[in-house]
Short mmCIF file of C-alpha atoms and ligand atoms in Angstrom, two decimals:
data_model
loop_
_atom_site.label_atom_id
_atom_site.label_comp_id
_atom_site.label_asym_id
_atom_site.label_seq_id
_atom_site.Cartn_x
_atom_site.Cartn_y
_atom_site.Cartn_z
CA MET R 262 22.93 -83.03 154.93
CA PRO R 263 21.58 -80.19 157.28
CA ASP R 264 24.14 -77.25 157.44
CA ASN R 265 24.77 -77.52 161.12
CA GLN R 266 25.51 -81.05 161.13
CA GLN R 267 28.34 -80.94 158.66
CA LYS R 268 29.85 -78.24 160.30
CA LEU R 269 29.80 -80.12 163.85
CA ILE R 270 31.42 -83.19 161.53
CA HIS R 271 34.13 -81.12 160.44
CA THR R 272 34.93 -79.48 164.11
CA PHE R 273 34.46 -82.98 165.80
CA SER R 274 36.90 -84.99 163.31
CA ALA R 275 39.53 -81.86 163.72
CA LEU R 276 39.08 -82.68 167.46
CA ALA R 277 39.72 -86.27 167.09
CA ASP R 278 42.56 -86.01 164.92
CA LEU R 279 44.03 -83.30 167.40
CA GLY R 280 43.70 -85.99 170.16
CA GLN R 281 45.69 -88.47 167.93
CA GLU R 282 48.24 -85.72 167.26
CA VAL R 283 48.79 -85.10 170.98
CA ALA R 284 48.88 -88.71 171.75
CA HIS R 285 51.29 -90.12 169.10
CA LYS R 286 53.41 -87.59 167.72
CA ASN R 287 57.16 -87.80 168.59
CA ASN R 288 58.06 -84.64 167.24
CA PHE R 289 56.80 -81.88 169.63
CA GLN R 290 57.31 -78.84 167.04
CA GLU R 291 55.12 -80.71 164.52
CA MET R 292 52.58 -81.64 166.73
CA ILE R 293 52.31 -78.29 167.95
CA SER R 294 51.98 -76.78 164.32
CA THR R 295 49.51 -79.25 163.43
CA SER R 296 47.48 -78.76 166.44
CA LEU R 297 47.31 -75.17 165.54
CA HIS R 298 46.06 -75.92 162.06
CA LEU R 299 43.25 -78.18 163.27
CA LEU R 300 42.41 -75.49 165.67
CA LEU R 301 42.23 -72.61 163.12
CA GLY R 302 40.61 -75.19 160.45
CA SER R 303 38.07 -76.28 162.46
CA LEU R 304 36.11 -73.14 162.98
CA ALA R 305 38.16 -71.28 160.11
CA ILE R 306 39.95 -68.55 162.38
CA MET R 307 42.04 -66.54 160.15
CA ARG R 308 44.82 -66.29 162.54
CA GLY R 309 46.53 -67.37 165.74
CA GLY R 310 49.26 -68.47 167.92
CA VAL R 311 50.39 -71.05 170.40
CA ALA R 312 52.47 -70.06 173.28
CA ARG R 313 54.21 -72.09 175.96
CA TYR R 314 54.51 -70.63 179.45
CA SER R 315 57.90 -70.73 181.45
CA ARG R 316 57.10 -70.27 184.99
CA PHE R 317 60.79 -69.77 186.02
CA GLY R 318 60.95 -66.76 183.59
CA HIS R 319 57.97 -65.53 183.56
CA GLU R 320 58.06 -65.69 179.68
CA LEU R 321 55.75 -66.71 176.85
CA ASN R 322 57.33 -68.18 173.99
CA PHE R 323 55.29 -68.77 170.77
CA LEU R 324 55.62 -72.37 169.41
CA ALA R 325 53.59 -71.61 166.59
CA VAL R 326 51.83 -68.61 164.62
CA ARG R 327 49.74 -68.40 161.51
CA GLY R 328 48.66 -65.26 160.06
CA LEU R 329 50.50 -63.01 162.35
CA GLY R 330 53.05 -61.46 160.21
CA ASP R 331 56.77 -60.84 160.70
CA ASP R 332 56.28 -58.12 163.08
CA PHE R 333 54.32 -60.06 166.04
CA PRO R 334 56.69 -60.72 169.09
CA LEU R 335 57.59 -64.25 169.13
CA SER R 336 58.42 -63.86 173.01
CA ALA R 337 56.65 -61.79 175.78
CA SER R 338 57.04 -61.57 179.31
CA LEU R 339 54.06 -62.26 181.89
CA GLU R 340 53.66 -60.46 185.12
CA ILE R 341 52.77 -62.73 188.26
CA SER R 342 49.88 -61.20 188.80
CA ASP R 343 48.83 -62.03 185.24
CA GLU R 344 49.91 -65.64 185.87
CA LYS R 345 47.55 -65.64 188.98
CA GLU R 346 44.71 -63.92 187.12
CA PHE R 347 45.14 -66.49 184.57
CA LEU R 348 45.06 -69.24 187.00
CA ASN R 349 41.93 -67.78 188.87
CA ALA R 350 40.02 -67.70 185.51
CA GLY R 351 40.94 -71.39 184.79
CA MET R 352 40.81 -72.52 181.37
CA THR R 353 37.79 -70.17 179.93
CA ASP R 354 38.44 -67.91 177.33
CA ILE R 355 39.34 -64.32 177.91
CA GLU R 356 38.14 -61.61 175.14
CA VAL R 357 40.87 -59.22 174.51
CA SER R 358 38.26 -56.46 174.43
CA GLN R 359 37.28 -57.39 178.09
CA ALA R 360 40.63 -57.75 179.52
CA LYS R 361 42.36 -54.61 179.64
CA MET R 362 43.22 -54.41 183.09
CA LEU R 363 45.71 -57.30 182.94
CA ALA R 364 49.47 -55.86 182.84
CA PHE R 365 49.99 -58.34 180.06
CA PHE R 366 47.28 -56.82 177.95
CA GLN R 367 48.16 -53.12 178.61
CA ARG R 368 51.76 -54.00 177.58
CA TYR R 369 50.68 -55.71 174.40
CA GLN R 370 47.24 -54.32 173.81
CA LYS R 371 48.38 -52.24 170.36
CA VAL R 372 49.87 -55.30 168.71
CA LEU R 373 47.08 -57.54 169.88
CA GLU R 374 44.50 -55.09 168.34
CA ARG R 375 46.48 -54.70 165.49
CA LYS R 376 46.65 -58.33 164.69
CA LYS R 377 42.91 -58.48 165.53
CA ILE R 378 43.42 -61.18 168.28
CA GLU R 379 39.96 -61.56 169.77
CA ILE R 380 40.40 -64.60 172.28
CA ILE R 381 42.93 -65.69 174.58
CA MET R 382 42.81 -68.96 175.87
CA PRO R 383 45.05 -69.90 178.84
CA LEU R 384 46.32 -73.76 179.05
CA ILE R 385 46.10 -74.77 182.48
CA ILE R 386 46.73 -78.40 183.03
CA ARG R 387 46.93 -79.64 187.04
CA ASP R 388 46.83 -76.03 188.23
CA GLU R 389 49.55 -74.98 186.20
CA LEU R 390 49.63 -72.24 183.67
CA VAL R 391 51.76 -73.98 180.63
CA GLY R 392 50.87 -71.56 177.81
CA LEU R 393 48.30 -69.54 176.02
CA VAL R 394 46.46 -69.77 172.78
CA PHE R 395 45.85 -66.49 170.88
CA LEU R 396 42.73 -66.71 168.34
CA GLY R 397 41.85 -63.94 165.70
CA GLU R 398 38.96 -63.20 163.84
CA LYS R 399 36.72 -65.88 162.29
CA ALA R 400 36.75 -66.04 158.33
CA SER R 401 32.80 -65.63 158.34
CA GLY R 402 33.26 -62.45 160.27
CA GLU R 403 30.57 -63.34 162.74
CA PRO R 404 31.51 -63.74 166.50
CA PHE R 405 32.47 -66.48 168.47
CA THR R 406 29.51 -68.44 169.88
CA ASP R 407 29.13 -70.49 172.81
CA LEU R 408 29.55 -73.76 171.10
CA ASP R 409 32.48 -72.12 169.32
CA ARG R 410 34.35 -71.41 172.85
CA ASP R 411 33.24 -74.96 174.07
CA ILE R 412 35.27 -76.50 170.71
CA VAL R 413 38.05 -74.18 171.40
CA ARG R 414 38.46 -74.91 174.96
CA ALA R 415 38.48 -78.82 174.10
CA MET R 416 41.12 -78.38 171.41
CA ALA R 417 43.17 -76.12 173.71
CA ARG R 418 43.33 -78.65 176.66
CA HIS R 419 44.42 -81.10 173.98
CA ILE R 420 47.20 -78.80 173.12
CA GLY R 421 47.96 -77.96 176.69
CA VAL R 422 48.20 -81.42 177.67
CA GLY R 423 50.68 -81.67 174.76
CA ILE R 424 52.87 -79.05 176.25
CA HIS R 425 52.45 -80.59 179.83
CA GLN R 426 53.77 -83.86 178.80
CA ARG R 427 56.76 -82.35 176.66
CA ASN R 428 57.62 -80.27 180.14
CA LEU R 429 57.40 -83.31 182.04
CA MET R 430 59.79 -85.14 179.49
CA VAL R 431 62.40 -82.26 179.45
CA GLU R 432 62.33 -82.50 183.44
CA LEU R 433 62.63 -85.98 183.68
CA GLU R 434 65.76 -86.26 181.16
CA ARG R 435 67.25 -83.20 183.08
CA ARG R 436 67.04 -85.25 186.22
CA ALA R 437 68.34 -88.47 184.60
CA ASP R 438 71.46 -86.39 183.58
CA GLU R 439 71.52 -85.01 186.85
CA ASN R 440 71.60 -88.71 188.55
CA ARG R 441 74.20 -89.80 185.90
CA ARG R 442 76.46 -87.11 187.00
CA LEU R 443 75.72 -87.52 190.65
CA TYR R 444 76.62 -91.24 190.20
CA ASP R 445 79.62 -90.72 188.22
CA ASP R 446 80.76 -87.91 191.24
CA MET R 447 80.14 -90.93 193.65
CA ARG R 448 82.03 -93.53 191.68
CA LEU R 449 85.04 -91.06 191.51
CA THR R 450 84.57 -90.58 195.16
CA TYR R 451 84.48 -93.95 195.93
CA ARG R 452 87.85 -94.85 193.80
CA ASP R 453 89.67 -92.26 195.67
CA THR R 454 88.56 -93.36 199.10
CA VAL R 455 89.48 -96.85 197.98
CA LYS R 456 93.20 -95.60 196.90
CA ALA R 457 93.46 -93.78 199.82
CA PHE R 458 92.60 -97.03 201.80
CA ALA R 459 94.87 -98.93 200.16
CA THR R 460 97.80 -96.60 200.91
CA ALA R 461 96.80 -96.70 204.45
CA ILE R 462 96.90 -100.66 204.45
CA ASP R 463 100.32 -100.48 202.73
CA CYS R 464 101.69 -98.26 205.17
CA LYS R 465 101.52 -100.65 208.09
CA ASP R 466 103.73 -102.93 206.05
CA LYS R 467 106.96 -101.07 205.48
CA TYR R 468 108.43 -104.10 203.36
CA THR R 469 105.33 -104.49 201.04
CA GLU R 470 104.94 -100.57 200.34
CA GLY R 471 102.37 -100.30 197.34
CA HIS R 472 101.31 -104.25 197.51
CA SER R 473 97.69 -103.21 197.62
CA VAL R 474 97.43 -100.95 194.79
CA ARG R 475 99.69 -103.51 192.69
CA VAL R 476 97.14 -106.29 193.62
CA GLY R 477 94.50 -104.00 192.48
CA LYS R 478 96.29 -103.35 189.03
CA TYR R 479 97.07 -107.26 188.62
CA SER R 480 93.66 -108.08 189.51
CA GLU R 481 92.02 -105.59 187.01
CA ILE R 482 94.27 -106.77 183.93
CA ILE R 483 93.02 -110.42 184.67
CA ALA R 484 89.65 -109.32 184.51
CA GLU R 485 90.20 -107.51 181.34
CA GLU R 486 92.02 -110.70 180.03
CA LEU R 487 88.88 -112.77 180.76
CA GLY R 488 86.67 -110.31 179.06
CA TRP R 489 84.72 -108.65 181.70
CA GLY R 490 82.71 -105.28 181.43
CA GLU R 491 83.84 -101.95 182.60
CA GLU R 492 81.86 -102.11 185.70
CA GLU R 493 83.18 -105.53 186.84
CA VAL R 494 86.63 -104.65 185.93
CA GLU R 495 86.70 -101.64 188.30
CA GLY R 496 85.07 -104.07 190.64
CA VAL R 497 87.72 -106.25 190.93
CA ALA R 498 90.32 -103.79 190.68
CA VAL R 499 88.52 -102.32 194.13
CA ALA R 500 88.50 -105.70 195.67
CA GLY R 501 92.43 -105.98 194.92
CA TYR R 502 92.92 -102.71 196.37
CA LEU R 503 90.79 -103.43 199.68
CA HIS R 504 91.74 -107.41 200.33
CA ASP R 505 94.40 -106.86 203.02
CA VAL R 506 92.10 -103.97 204.62
CA GLY R 507 91.64 -106.75 207.50
CA LYS R 508 95.50 -105.95 208.25
CA LEU R 509 94.71 -102.79 210.03
CA THR R 510 93.81 -104.66 212.97
CA VAL R 511 96.92 -106.98 213.17
CA GLU R 512 99.58 -105.88 215.02
CA ARG R 513 102.30 -103.87 213.35
CA ASN R 514 105.32 -106.13 214.76
CA ILE R 515 103.77 -109.50 213.13
CA ILE R 516 103.24 -107.75 209.91
CA ASN R 517 106.82 -106.36 209.96
CA ALA R 518 108.51 -109.30 211.41
CA PRO R 519 111.63 -109.85 209.73
CA TYR R 520 111.80 -113.46 210.21
CA ARG R 521 109.31 -116.65 209.58
CA ILE R 522 106.66 -115.74 212.21
CA ASN R 523 105.44 -118.70 214.64
CA ALA R 524 102.38 -120.38 214.86
CA LYS R 525 100.67 -117.92 217.35
CA GLU R 526 101.73 -114.81 215.46
CA SER R 527 100.51 -116.64 212.25
CA ALA R 528 97.04 -117.44 213.94
CA GLU R 529 97.03 -113.64 214.54
CA LEU R 530 97.92 -113.03 211.20
CA ASN R 531 95.52 -115.16 209.62
CA LYS R 532 92.25 -113.61 211.02
CA HIS R 533 92.67 -110.28 208.54
CA PRO R 534 90.72 -111.97 205.79
CA GLY R 535 87.62 -112.49 208.18
CA VAL R 536 88.27 -108.88 209.93
CA GLY R 537 88.58 -107.25 206.39
CA TYR R 538 85.16 -108.96 205.69
CA GLU R 539 83.79 -107.69 208.54
CA ILE R 540 85.19 -103.85 207.82
CA LEU R 541 83.81 -104.04 204.16
CA LEU R 542 80.60 -105.60 204.76
CA PRO R 543 78.43 -102.66 205.93
CA ILE R 544 79.86 -100.28 203.17
CA HIS R 545 77.70 -99.83 200.45
CA HIS R 546 79.89 -101.00 197.69
CA PRO R 547 78.90 -99.98 193.86
CA TYR R 548 80.70 -103.53 193.09
CA THR R 549 79.15 -106.70 194.55
CA ASP R 550 81.59 -109.46 196.14
CA VAL R 551 84.11 -106.99 197.44
CA PRO R 552 83.96 -108.10 200.96
CA LEU R 553 84.14 -111.84 199.79
CA ALA R 554 87.20 -111.04 197.93
CA ALA R 555 88.69 -110.12 200.90
CA LYS R 556 87.06 -112.65 203.15
CA TYR R 557 88.37 -115.58 200.73
CA HIS R 558 91.61 -114.34 198.97
CA HIS R 559 93.82 -116.66 200.72
CA GLU R 560 91.53 -119.86 199.98
CA ARG R 561 92.97 -122.45 197.54
CA LEU R 562 91.45 -124.67 194.98
CA ASP R 563 92.42 -127.64 196.81
CA GLY R 564 90.94 -126.71 199.93
CA ARG R 565 94.30 -126.32 201.82
CA GLY R 566 93.81 -122.47 202.02
CA TYR R 567 92.37 -120.20 205.01
CA PRO R 568 90.07 -119.21 206.81
CA ASP R 569 87.40 -121.77 205.69
CA GLY R 570 89.42 -124.47 203.55
CA LEU R 571 86.89 -123.92 200.93
CA SER R 572 87.62 -125.89 197.88
CA ASP R 573 87.12 -124.93 194.10
CA SER R 574 83.29 -124.28 193.58
CA GLU R 575 83.17 -123.09 197.04
CA ILE R 576 85.61 -120.17 196.32
CA PRO R 577 84.04 -116.70 194.86
CA TYR R 578 85.47 -116.13 191.54
CA ILE R 579 86.64 -112.67 192.52
CA ALA R 580 88.59 -114.12 195.29
CA LYS R 581 90.48 -116.52 192.77
CA ILE R 582 91.56 -113.36 190.90
CA VAL R 583 92.74 -111.71 193.54
CA ASN R 584 94.49 -114.62 195.34
CA LEU R 585 96.54 -114.81 191.98
CA ALA R 586 97.32 -111.39 191.91
CA ASP R 587 98.22 -111.14 195.64
CA SER R 588 100.56 -114.50 195.54
CA PHE R 589 102.21 -113.35 192.07
CA ASP R 590 103.17 -109.83 194.02
CA ALA R 591 104.30 -111.67 196.86
CA MET R 592 106.73 -113.63 194.68
CA THR R 593 107.95 -110.61 192.76
CA THR R 594 108.73 -108.44 195.56
CA ASP R 595 111.39 -108.52 197.94
CA ARG R 596 110.01 -109.69 201.67
CA PRO R 597 111.77 -109.41 205.03
CA TYR R 598 112.72 -112.94 205.07
CA LYS R 599 113.01 -113.61 201.12
CA ARG R 600 114.34 -111.78 198.01
CA ARG R 601 112.05 -111.51 194.84
CA ARG R 602 112.08 -114.59 192.54
CA PRO R 603 113.10 -114.36 188.83
CA ALA R 604 110.37 -113.99 186.52
CA ASN R 605 110.98 -117.50 184.97
CA GLU R 606 110.66 -119.37 188.15
CA VAL R 607 107.37 -117.53 189.19
CA ILE R 608 106.04 -118.47 185.83
CA GLU R 609 106.87 -121.89 186.32
CA ASP R 610 105.41 -121.65 189.70
CA LEU R 611 102.05 -120.56 188.76
CA LYS R 612 101.64 -123.28 186.02
CA ARG R 613 102.65 -125.96 188.89
CA ASN R 614 99.92 -124.85 191.08
CA SER R 615 97.32 -124.21 188.48
CA GLY R 616 94.60 -126.52 189.59
CA LYS R 617 96.01 -126.53 192.93
CA GLN R 618 96.06 -123.06 194.42
CA PHE R 619 95.12 -121.24 191.29
CA ALA R 620 92.44 -121.66 188.76
CA PRO R 621 93.81 -122.38 185.43
CA GLU R 622 91.88 -120.10 183.47
CA ILE R 623 93.02 -117.38 185.52
CA VAL R 624 96.49 -118.33 185.18
CA THR R 625 96.14 -118.22 181.49
CA ALA R 626 94.30 -114.86 181.44
CA PHE R 627 97.29 -113.75 183.59
CA TYR R 628 99.82 -115.06 181.12
CA ASN R 629 98.05 -113.67 178.05
CA GLY R 630 98.06 -110.25 179.73
CA MET R 631 101.86 -110.32 179.93
CA LEU R 632 102.57 -111.98 176.29
CA THR R 633 100.30 -108.97 174.67
CA GLU R 634 102.52 -106.83 176.46
CA LEU R 635 105.57 -108.34 175.89
CA THR R 636 104.92 -108.79 171.84
CA GLY R 637 103.88 -105.27 172.15
CA LYS R 638 100.14 -105.87 171.40
CA ASP R 639 99.29 -103.97 174.41
CA LYS R 640 101.10 -100.80 174.57
CA ARG R 641 100.05 -99.67 177.82
CA LYS R 642 103.08 -101.18 179.85
CA ARG R 643 101.54 -101.97 182.65
CA PHE R 644 103.96 -104.83 183.95
CA ARG R 645 106.88 -102.98 183.04
CA ARG R 646 105.64 -99.99 185.14
CA LEU R 647 104.74 -102.56 188.15
CA LEU R 648 107.67 -104.84 187.86
CA GLY R 649 110.46 -102.91 186.35
CA ARG R 650 112.16 -103.24 182.75
CA GLU R 651 114.65 -105.10 183.55
CA TYR R 652 112.44 -108.02 185.28
CA MET R 653 110.12 -108.06 182.28
CA GLU R 654 112.38 -108.40 179.44
CA SER R 655 114.57 -111.01 181.31
CA GLU R 656 115.54 -113.63 178.58
CA GLY R 657 113.15 -116.41 177.57
CA ILE R 658 109.93 -115.03 179.35
CA VAL R 659 108.37 -114.96 175.94
CA PRO R 660 108.80 -118.57 174.74
CA LEU R 661 108.22 -119.56 178.54
CA LEU R 662 105.05 -118.14 178.50
CA LYS R 663 104.09 -119.25 174.86
CA GLN R 664 105.09 -122.98 175.99
CA ALA R 665 103.11 -122.71 179.46
CA LEU R 666 100.37 -121.23 177.60
CA ASN R 667 100.35 -124.15 175.23
CA GLY R 668 100.33 -126.60 177.94
CA MET R 669 97.07 -124.94 179.40
CA ASP R 670 93.47 -125.31 177.89
CA GLY R 671 92.33 -122.38 180.17
CA THR R 672 89.30 -124.55 181.69
CA SER R 673 88.55 -125.80 184.70
CA SER R 674 85.49 -127.53 186.76
CA LEU R 675 85.03 -124.01 188.41
CA THR R 676 81.68 -122.45 188.53
CA PHE R 677 81.72 -118.87 187.01
CA ILE R 678 80.15 -116.43 189.36
CA GLY R 679 82.18 -113.36 189.19
CA ALA R 680 80.60 -111.57 186.46
CA GLY R 681 77.46 -111.26 188.06
CA MET D 125 55.73 -88.80 155.27
CA ASN D 126 56.82 -87.70 151.28
CA THR D 127 57.30 -84.18 151.46
CA ASN D 128 59.32 -84.01 148.22
CA PHE D 129 56.09 -84.15 146.25
CA GLU D 130 55.87 -81.46 143.34
CA ILE D 131 53.00 -79.05 143.17
CA PRO D 132 51.54 -78.97 139.85
CA VAL D 133 51.32 -74.97 138.72
CA ARG D 134 50.12 -73.53 135.60
CA ASN D 135 50.59 -69.98 134.65
CA GLU D 136 48.01 -68.19 132.11
CA GLY D 137 48.83 -64.61 131.80
CA GLU D 138 48.31 -62.68 134.88
CA THR D 139 46.62 -66.01 136.33
CA SER D 140 48.38 -68.54 138.29
CA ILE D 141 46.49 -71.82 138.62
CA VAL D 142 47.70 -74.28 141.61
CA PHE D 143 46.54 -77.75 142.11
CA ALA D 144 45.30 -78.24 145.75
CA SER D 145 45.49 -82.02 145.68
CA ASP D 146 45.25 -84.38 148.68
CA TYR D 147 47.97 -83.11 150.28
CA LEU D 148 46.24 -80.11 151.47
CA ASN D 149 45.25 -82.05 154.40
CA LYS D 150 48.18 -82.96 155.84
CA ILE D 151 50.98 -80.85 157.52
CA SER D 152 52.95 -81.23 154.15
CA GLY D 153 49.98 -79.25 152.81
CA GLU D 154 52.14 -76.12 153.86
CA LYS D 155 54.12 -76.54 150.69
CA ILE D 156 51.01 -75.76 148.89
CA GLU D 157 50.67 -72.64 150.97
CA ARG D 158 54.34 -71.76 150.29
CA GLU D 159 53.86 -72.21 146.45
CA CYS D 160 50.64 -70.08 146.49
CA LYS D 161 52.31 -67.28 148.40
CA ARG D 162 55.24 -67.53 145.94
CA GLN D 163 52.77 -67.01 142.88
CA ILE D 164 51.17 -64.15 145.04
CA GLU D 165 54.71 -62.62 145.54
CA THR D 166 55.36 -62.99 141.42
CA GLY D 167 52.53 -60.59 140.79
CA CYS D 168 49.66 -62.94 139.53
CA LYS D 169 46.64 -60.83 139.32
CA THR D 170 44.41 -63.95 140.02
CA LEU D 171 45.15 -67.26 141.75
CA VAL D 172 43.22 -69.81 141.03
CA VAL D 173 43.26 -73.21 143.52
CA ASN D 174 41.98 -76.13 141.48
CA PHE D 175 40.22 -78.86 143.89
CA LYS D 176 39.39 -81.13 141.00
CA ASP D 177 41.83 -84.00 142.55
CA THR D 178 40.77 -82.81 146.02
CA GLU D 179 38.17 -85.17 147.54
CA ILE D 180 37.37 -83.93 150.99
CA VAL D 181 39.07 -80.72 152.97
CA ASN D 182 39.69 -81.15 156.54
CA SER D 183 40.47 -78.84 159.12
CA ILE D 184 44.39 -78.66 158.27
CA GLY D 185 43.38 -78.00 154.68
CA VAL D 186 41.00 -75.26 155.79
CA SER D 187 43.71 -73.76 157.93
CA ILE D 188 46.23 -73.64 154.77
CA LEU D 189 43.48 -72.15 152.46
CA LEU D 190 43.00 -69.25 155.25
CA GLY D 191 46.63 -68.71 155.10
CA VAL D 192 46.53 -68.20 151.13
CA ILE D 193 43.51 -66.17 151.52
CA ASP D 194 45.17 -63.74 154.17
CA ALA D 195 48.38 -63.56 151.72
CA ALA D 196 46.29 -62.56 148.93
CA ALA D 197 44.02 -60.41 150.79
CA ASN D 198 47.58 -58.29 152.04
CA ALA D 199 48.89 -58.24 148.47
CA GLY D 200 45.50 -57.37 147.03
CA THR D 201 45.09 -60.49 144.60
CA GLN D 202 41.79 -62.25 143.64
CA ILE D 203 41.52 -65.79 144.59
CA VAL D 204 39.46 -68.19 142.88
CA PHE D 205 38.61 -71.62 144.16
CA SER D 206 37.68 -73.85 141.13
CA GLU D 207 36.35 -77.54 140.67
CA VAL D 208 35.15 -77.65 144.26
CA SER D 209 33.03 -80.71 145.05
CA GLU D 210 29.52 -80.20 146.44
CA GLU D 211 30.03 -81.07 149.75
CA THR D 212 33.40 -78.93 150.33
CA ASN D 213 31.68 -76.25 148.86
CA GLN D 214 29.00 -76.64 151.46
CA LEU D 215 31.83 -76.54 154.22
CA PHE D 216 33.54 -73.37 152.65
CA GLU D 217 30.05 -71.57 152.71
CA MET D 218 29.33 -72.43 156.26
CA LEU D 219 32.65 -71.23 157.41
CA GLY D 220 32.89 -68.44 155.48
CA LEU D 221 35.62 -68.99 153.44
CA THR D 222 33.08 -67.81 150.49
CA ASN D 223 33.34 -64.60 151.84
CA HIS D 224 36.93 -64.15 150.70
CA VAL D 225 37.26 -65.87 147.55
CA LYS D 226 35.28 -66.34 144.21
CA MET D 227 33.84 -69.70 143.30
CA ALA D 228 34.08 -70.89 139.72
CA ALA D 229 33.49 -74.30 138.14
FE1 FE2 Y 51 96.39 -111.11 202.46
#
């Protein structure tokens, strides 16, 4: 085989390997180390290094070095004028002996000469300086030929692409992180806003102080019992907090009437689900169905609810949850014309109306939530905090709940659409 | 990648013989380089790199051998390449490695 041909095969297989290396290696550091081996080995260059350039710190950091000794500086600073000079030159090799006017060379001249660095190749990808390759003398002692320089440039370009890809990836990860933080911030802001709203809604009604917040909490418990995911549970809680937002437009004396309201007043009050829907619809909620929960939280399975008299499968699932939470809170708090009802009565009531007003599996979920707390399986004491210790520990509740659960199979003909 | 392979080394007086094998051609070949440097540091006069189990030498292999040559030059150790195939021998000559080492059969 003629000499030159074998040498070409050797260098070109190095070039091919380098391309593979850059395209397929997941480990960046190993990719750079291997690339430097391939570059040095292809032309038998005694020593060299690959440095990455950071535009922000104007700093060069060596990612891999060979044969440069322990006293070689592994990071160096670059003047902005140097960066411009490199960019102007493009990806052409710069001979150390002819580049003395650059500030960088003046500063590092001694060490570069001592380490016999002959060539510096700027790595320029998409008009951006991403690094420099430093190359020492050839083992043959001969000067670099034009072909050698072409080969160096081709291989250096691969390395440059590798560094550029890595930079993009790091930037992408940084932005993803930032996005996640922004999203978390937004969620927190949203939750605070929702809570402030709930408080504002409850302020209108002096007899039902804290009603919206409690409905939110009961709704949350139900969704958890149904096995919904974290975000959906949060969505249902929000729906609970905001279900009565439409009451903000209903006259205060109707809401606060210390007597059973008349038909006209009742018609006025019954507008609040629709008004709530109108208020919530234009708001961009992180959770779907929040406006629907407001609109349909007074619908009943048997079609006797309002505003639209929807039945069973027509009612959004989230609205059924809020409906139960809302009703439960109405029964268990004092109202202007009615005192709170005892726990056993409420439990019986929910069961009796299961399949008529309430979806059976939601009642089941609610019972289960109560029972796990009363039997100590759930230590959070959420019901106790909402209803008071005495109420929650009234006699006979646990057997009653168990009995009620026995009689319910927890299924219904409902279409499950809530957990989308 | 298997990086736990043992580098076969034989010591004969002031001469150390390191067997290059095919690992030379991968990044794991740096282990061979480290072994050679260790032998140089222990003060052997001559370091023999044996290529009897090395079919070809690629660019990574050349780079690793240059590291060994450089370390030997700094320490004043003589390097010998032995049992190099005809093809690899030609490559070493063309690349100028033979300027730095003694070639032996
Ligand atoms: Fe309501």
